[in-house]
PDB file of C-alpha atoms in Angstrom:
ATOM      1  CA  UNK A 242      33.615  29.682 247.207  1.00 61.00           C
ATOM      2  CA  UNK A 243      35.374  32.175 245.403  1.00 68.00           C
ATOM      3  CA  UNK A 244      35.502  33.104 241.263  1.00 76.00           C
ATOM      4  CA  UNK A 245      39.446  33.504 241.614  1.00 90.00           C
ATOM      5  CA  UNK A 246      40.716  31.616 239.279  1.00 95.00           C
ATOM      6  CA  UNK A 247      44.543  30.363 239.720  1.00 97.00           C
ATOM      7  CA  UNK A 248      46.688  29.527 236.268  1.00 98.00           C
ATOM      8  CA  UNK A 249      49.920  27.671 236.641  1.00 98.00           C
ATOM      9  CA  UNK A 250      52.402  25.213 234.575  1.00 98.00           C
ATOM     10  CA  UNK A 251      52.689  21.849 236.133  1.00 97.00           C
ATOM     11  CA  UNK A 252      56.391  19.837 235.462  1.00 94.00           C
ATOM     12  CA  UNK A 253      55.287  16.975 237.494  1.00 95.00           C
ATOM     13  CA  UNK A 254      52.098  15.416 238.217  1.00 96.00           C
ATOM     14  CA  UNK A 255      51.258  14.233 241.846  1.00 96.00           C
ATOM     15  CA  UNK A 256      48.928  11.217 243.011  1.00 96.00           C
ATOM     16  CA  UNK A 257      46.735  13.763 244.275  1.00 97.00           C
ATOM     17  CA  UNK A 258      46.613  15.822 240.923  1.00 97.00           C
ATOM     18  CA  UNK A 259      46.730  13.201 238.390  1.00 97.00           C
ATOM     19  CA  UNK A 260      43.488  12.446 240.639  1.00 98.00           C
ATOM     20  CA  UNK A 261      41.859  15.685 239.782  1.00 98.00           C
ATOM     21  CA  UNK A 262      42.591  15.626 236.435  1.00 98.00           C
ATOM     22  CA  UNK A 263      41.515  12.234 235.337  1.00 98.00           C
ATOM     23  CA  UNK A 264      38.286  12.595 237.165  1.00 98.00           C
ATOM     24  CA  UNK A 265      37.887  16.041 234.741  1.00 98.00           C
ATOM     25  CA  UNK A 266      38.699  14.371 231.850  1.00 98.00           C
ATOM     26  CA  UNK A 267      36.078  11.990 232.473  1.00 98.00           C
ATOM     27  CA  UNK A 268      33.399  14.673 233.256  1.00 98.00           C
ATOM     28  CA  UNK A 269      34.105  16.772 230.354  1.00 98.00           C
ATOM     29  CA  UNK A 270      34.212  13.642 228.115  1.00 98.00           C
ATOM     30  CA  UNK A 271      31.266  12.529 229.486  1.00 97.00           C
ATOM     31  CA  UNK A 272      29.522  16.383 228.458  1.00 96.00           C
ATOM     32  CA  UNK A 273      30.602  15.565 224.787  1.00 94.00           C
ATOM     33  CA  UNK A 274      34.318  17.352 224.312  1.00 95.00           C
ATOM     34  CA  UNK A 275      35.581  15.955 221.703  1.00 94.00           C
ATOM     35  CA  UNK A 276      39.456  15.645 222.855  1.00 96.00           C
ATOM     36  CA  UNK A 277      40.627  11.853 221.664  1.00 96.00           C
ATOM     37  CA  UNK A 278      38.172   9.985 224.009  1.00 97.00           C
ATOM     38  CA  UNK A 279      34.950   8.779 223.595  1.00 97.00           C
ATOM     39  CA  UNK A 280      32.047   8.137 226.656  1.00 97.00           C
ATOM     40  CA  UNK A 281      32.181   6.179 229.011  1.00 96.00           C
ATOM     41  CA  UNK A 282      35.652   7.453 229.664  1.00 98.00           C
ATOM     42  CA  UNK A 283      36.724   4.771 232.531  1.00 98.00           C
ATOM     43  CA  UNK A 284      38.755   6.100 235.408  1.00 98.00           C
ATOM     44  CA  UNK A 285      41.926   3.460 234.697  1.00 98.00           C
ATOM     45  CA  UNK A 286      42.107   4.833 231.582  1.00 98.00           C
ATOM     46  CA  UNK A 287      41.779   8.624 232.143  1.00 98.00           C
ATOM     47  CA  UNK A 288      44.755   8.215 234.655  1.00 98.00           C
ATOM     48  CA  UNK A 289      46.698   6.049 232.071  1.00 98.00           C
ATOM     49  CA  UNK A 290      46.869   9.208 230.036  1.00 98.00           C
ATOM     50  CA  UNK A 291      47.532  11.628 232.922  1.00 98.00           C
ATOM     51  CA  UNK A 292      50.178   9.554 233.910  1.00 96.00           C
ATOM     52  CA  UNK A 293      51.939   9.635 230.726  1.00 96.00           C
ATOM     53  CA  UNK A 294      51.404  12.944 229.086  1.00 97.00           C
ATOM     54  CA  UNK A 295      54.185  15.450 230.709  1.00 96.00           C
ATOM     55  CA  UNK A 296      57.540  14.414 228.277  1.00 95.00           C
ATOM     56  CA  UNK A 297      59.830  16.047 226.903  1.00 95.00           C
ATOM     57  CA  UNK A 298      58.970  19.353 224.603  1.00 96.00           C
ATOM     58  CA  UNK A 299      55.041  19.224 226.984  1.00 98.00           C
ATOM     59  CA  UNK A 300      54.093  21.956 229.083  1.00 98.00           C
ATOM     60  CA  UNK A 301      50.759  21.209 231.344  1.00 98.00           C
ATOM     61  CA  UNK A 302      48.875  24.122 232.464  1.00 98.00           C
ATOM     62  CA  UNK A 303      46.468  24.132 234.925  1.00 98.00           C
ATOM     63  CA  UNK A 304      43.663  26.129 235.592  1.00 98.00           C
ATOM     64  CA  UNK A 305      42.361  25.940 239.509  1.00 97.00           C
ATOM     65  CA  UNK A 306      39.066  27.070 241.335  1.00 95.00           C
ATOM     66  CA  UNK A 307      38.924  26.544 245.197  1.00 93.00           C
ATOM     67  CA  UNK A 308      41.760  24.226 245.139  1.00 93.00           C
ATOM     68  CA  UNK A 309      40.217  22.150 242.741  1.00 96.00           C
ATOM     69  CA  UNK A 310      41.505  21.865 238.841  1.00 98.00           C
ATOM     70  CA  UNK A 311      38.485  23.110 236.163  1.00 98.00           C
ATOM     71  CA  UNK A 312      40.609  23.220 233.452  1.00 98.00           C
ATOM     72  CA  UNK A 313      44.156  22.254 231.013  1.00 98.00           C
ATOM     73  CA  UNK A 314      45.420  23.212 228.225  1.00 98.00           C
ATOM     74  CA  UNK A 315      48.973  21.661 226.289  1.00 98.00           C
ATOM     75  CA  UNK A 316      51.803  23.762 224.429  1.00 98.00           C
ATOM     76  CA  UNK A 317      53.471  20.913 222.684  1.00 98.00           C
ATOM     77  CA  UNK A 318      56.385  22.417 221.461  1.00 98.00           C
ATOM     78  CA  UNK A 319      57.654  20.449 218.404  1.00 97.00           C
ATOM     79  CA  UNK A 320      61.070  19.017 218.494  1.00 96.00           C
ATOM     80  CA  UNK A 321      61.406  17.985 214.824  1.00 96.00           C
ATOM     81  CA  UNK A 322      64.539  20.118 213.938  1.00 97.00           C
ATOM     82  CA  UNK A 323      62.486  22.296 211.044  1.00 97.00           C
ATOM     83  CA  UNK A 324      59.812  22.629 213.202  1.00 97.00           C
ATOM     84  CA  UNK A 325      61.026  24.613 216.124  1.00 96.00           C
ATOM     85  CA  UNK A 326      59.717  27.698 215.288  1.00 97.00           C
ATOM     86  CA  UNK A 327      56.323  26.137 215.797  1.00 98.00           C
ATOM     87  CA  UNK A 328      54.160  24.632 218.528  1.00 98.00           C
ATOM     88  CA  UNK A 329      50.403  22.680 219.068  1.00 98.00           C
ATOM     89  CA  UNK A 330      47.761  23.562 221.620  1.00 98.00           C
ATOM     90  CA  UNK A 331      46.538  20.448 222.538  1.00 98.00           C
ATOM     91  CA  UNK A 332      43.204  19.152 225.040  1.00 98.00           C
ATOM     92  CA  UNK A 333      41.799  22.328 226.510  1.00 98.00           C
ATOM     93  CA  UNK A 334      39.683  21.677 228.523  1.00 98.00           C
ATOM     94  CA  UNK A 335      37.292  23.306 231.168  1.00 98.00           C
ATOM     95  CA  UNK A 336      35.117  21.735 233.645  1.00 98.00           C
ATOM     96  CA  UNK A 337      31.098  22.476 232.599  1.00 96.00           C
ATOM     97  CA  UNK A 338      31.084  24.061 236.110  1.00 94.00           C
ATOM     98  CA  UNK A 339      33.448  26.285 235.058  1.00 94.00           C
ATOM     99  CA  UNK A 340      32.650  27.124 231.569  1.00 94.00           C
ATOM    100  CA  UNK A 341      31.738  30.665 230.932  1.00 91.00           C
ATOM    101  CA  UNK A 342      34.124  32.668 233.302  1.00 94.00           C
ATOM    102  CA  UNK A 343      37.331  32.668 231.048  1.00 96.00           C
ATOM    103  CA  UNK A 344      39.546  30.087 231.887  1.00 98.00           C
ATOM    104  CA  UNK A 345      39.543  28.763 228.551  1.00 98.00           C
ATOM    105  CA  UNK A 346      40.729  31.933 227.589  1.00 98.00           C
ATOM    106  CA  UNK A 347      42.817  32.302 230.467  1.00 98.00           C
ATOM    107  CA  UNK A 348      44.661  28.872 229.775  1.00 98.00           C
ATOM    108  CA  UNK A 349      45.311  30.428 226.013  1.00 98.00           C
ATOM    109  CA  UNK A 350      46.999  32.998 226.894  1.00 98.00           C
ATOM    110  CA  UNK A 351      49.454  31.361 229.357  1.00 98.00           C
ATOM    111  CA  UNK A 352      50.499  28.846 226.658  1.00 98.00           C
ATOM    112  CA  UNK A 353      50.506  31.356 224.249  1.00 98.00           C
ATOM    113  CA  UNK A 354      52.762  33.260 226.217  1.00 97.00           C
ATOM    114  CA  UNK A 355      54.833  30.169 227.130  1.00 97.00           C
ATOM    115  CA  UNK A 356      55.285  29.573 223.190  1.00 97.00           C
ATOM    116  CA  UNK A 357      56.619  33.423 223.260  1.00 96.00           C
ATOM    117  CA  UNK A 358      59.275  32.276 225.662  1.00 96.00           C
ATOM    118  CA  UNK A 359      60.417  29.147 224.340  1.00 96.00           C
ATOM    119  CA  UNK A 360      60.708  31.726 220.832  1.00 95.00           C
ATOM    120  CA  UNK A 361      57.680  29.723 218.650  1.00 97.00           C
ATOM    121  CA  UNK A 362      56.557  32.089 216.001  1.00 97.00           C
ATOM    122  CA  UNK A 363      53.552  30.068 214.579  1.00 98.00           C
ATOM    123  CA  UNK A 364      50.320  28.109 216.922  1.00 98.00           C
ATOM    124  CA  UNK A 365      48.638  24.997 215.507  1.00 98.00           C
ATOM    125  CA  UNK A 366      45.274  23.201 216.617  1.00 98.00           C
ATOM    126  CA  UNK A 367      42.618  21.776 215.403  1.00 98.00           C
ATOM    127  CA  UNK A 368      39.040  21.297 217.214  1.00 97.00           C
ATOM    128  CA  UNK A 369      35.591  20.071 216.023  1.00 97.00           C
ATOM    129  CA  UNK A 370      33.591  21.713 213.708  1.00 97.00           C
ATOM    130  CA  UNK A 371      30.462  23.550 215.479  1.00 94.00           C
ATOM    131  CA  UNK A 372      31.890  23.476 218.444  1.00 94.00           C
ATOM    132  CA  UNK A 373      31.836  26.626 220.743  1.00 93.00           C
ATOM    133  CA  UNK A 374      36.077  26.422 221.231  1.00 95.00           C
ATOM    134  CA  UNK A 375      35.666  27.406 217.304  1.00 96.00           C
ATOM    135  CA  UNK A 376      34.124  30.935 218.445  1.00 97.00           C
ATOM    136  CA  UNK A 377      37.182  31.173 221.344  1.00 97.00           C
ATOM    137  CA  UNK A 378      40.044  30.183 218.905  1.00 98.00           C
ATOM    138  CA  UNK A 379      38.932  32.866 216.608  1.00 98.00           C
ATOM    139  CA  UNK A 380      38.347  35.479 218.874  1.00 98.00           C
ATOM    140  CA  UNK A 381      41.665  35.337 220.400  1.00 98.00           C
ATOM    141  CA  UNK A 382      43.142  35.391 216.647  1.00 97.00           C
ATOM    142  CA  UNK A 383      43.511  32.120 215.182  1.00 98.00           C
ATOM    143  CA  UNK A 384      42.831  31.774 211.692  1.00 98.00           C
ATOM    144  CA  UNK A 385      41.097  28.932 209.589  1.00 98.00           C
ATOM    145  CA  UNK A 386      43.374  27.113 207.962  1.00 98.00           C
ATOM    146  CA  UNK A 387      41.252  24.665 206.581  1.00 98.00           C
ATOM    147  CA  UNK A 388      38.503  21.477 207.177  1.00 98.00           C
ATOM    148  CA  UNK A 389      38.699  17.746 207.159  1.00 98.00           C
ATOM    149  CA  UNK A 390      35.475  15.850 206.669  1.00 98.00           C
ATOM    150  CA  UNK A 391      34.417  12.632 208.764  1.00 98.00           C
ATOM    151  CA  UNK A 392      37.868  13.253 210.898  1.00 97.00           C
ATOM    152  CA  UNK A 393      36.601  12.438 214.459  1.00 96.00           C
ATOM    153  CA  UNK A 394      34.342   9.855 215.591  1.00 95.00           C
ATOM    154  CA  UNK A 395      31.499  10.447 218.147  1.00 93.00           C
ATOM    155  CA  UNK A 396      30.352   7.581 220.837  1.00 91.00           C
ATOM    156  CA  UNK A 397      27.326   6.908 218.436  1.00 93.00           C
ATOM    157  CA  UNK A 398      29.763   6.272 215.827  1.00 94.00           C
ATOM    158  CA  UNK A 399      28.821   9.527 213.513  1.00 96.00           C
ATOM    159  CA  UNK A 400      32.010  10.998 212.226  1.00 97.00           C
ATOM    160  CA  UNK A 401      32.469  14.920 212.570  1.00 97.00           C
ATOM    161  CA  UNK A 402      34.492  17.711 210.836  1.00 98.00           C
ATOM    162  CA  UNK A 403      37.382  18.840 212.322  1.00 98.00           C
ATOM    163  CA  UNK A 404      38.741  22.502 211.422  1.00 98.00           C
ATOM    164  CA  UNK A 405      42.380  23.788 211.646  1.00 98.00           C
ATOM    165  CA  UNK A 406      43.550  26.642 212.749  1.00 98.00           C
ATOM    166  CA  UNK A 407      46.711  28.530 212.731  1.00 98.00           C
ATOM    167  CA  UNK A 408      48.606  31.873 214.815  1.00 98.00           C
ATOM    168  CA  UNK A 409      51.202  33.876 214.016  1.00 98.00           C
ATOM    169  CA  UNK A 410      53.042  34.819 217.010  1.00 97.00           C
ATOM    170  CA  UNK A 411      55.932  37.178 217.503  1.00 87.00           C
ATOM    171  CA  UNK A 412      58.266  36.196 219.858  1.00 67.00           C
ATOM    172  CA  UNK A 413      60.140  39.322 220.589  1.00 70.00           C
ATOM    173  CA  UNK A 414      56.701  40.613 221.956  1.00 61.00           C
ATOM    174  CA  UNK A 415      55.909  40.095 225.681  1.00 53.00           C
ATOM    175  CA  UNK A 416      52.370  38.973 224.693  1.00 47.00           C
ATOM    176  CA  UNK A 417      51.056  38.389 220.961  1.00 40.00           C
TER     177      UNK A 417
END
């Protein structure tokens, strides 16, 4: 097994892939991310969303260890005509296997530098309060923008805070 890491954008999604990810969404669902899902995540359901998450204004990146995917991350570009300038980052995700070795960060900067392309001068997400993406987003420059109170629910039913954040991005850079 090697550390090599492989990032790459994804336009369609094969049996064999939408395989691979649903059975990561389930695993890092199951270790608590808090991405839109709650534990037990069942498989039929975790491919339901595989299966109907790359449309239009969607890019899918993939992050890859020994042929095996540890990791996504979204760029939803908007598509509301005064919103073009902007785009979401939307379910990262890494594998608890894989955690620690900068793929997170990796996947960042590939949709950050996809938003660059597709000229998207501003970055939107939000994420759990206390959780560690909240140390990642703002070491890679995203800013607070704010916090909503009892936003996400947990499995146990105990409602979290979710923050915002925000980045500036200028797309006549090669990288921000």
């Amino acid at each position: 097994m090697s550390n090599e890491v492989r990032i790459y954008s994804v336009q369609v999604l094969s049996e064999v892939l939408s395989d691979s990810l649903s059975r990561l969404l389930i695993d890092v669902v199951a270790d608590g991310a808090s991405i839109g899902f709650l534990p037990p995540l069942g498989y039929q359901e975790a491919a339901a969303y595989w299966n109907s998450v790359l449309e239009d204004g969607v890019v899918l990146w993939i992050a890859e260890k020994d042929g095996i995917p540890v990791g996504t991350v979204q760029l939803q570009l908007a598509q509301k005509a005064n919103a073009t300038h902007r785009a979401e980052i939307a379910k990262l995700m890494v594998h608890p296997s894989g955690r620690r070795l900068g793929i997170a960060r990796q996947l960042m900067k590939a949709a950050e530098e996809e938003a660059v392309r597709h000229n998207r001068t501003l970055l939107v997400l939000d994420t759990r309060v206390g959780d560690p993406s909240n140390r990642l987003y703002e070491s890679i420059g995203f800013v607070e923008a704010g916090v909503i109170p009892n936003y996400a629910q947990s499995a146990d039913g105990q409602l979290h805070a979710t923050r915002y954040y925000y980045k500036p991005l200028n797309p006549y850079s090669s990288h921000s």
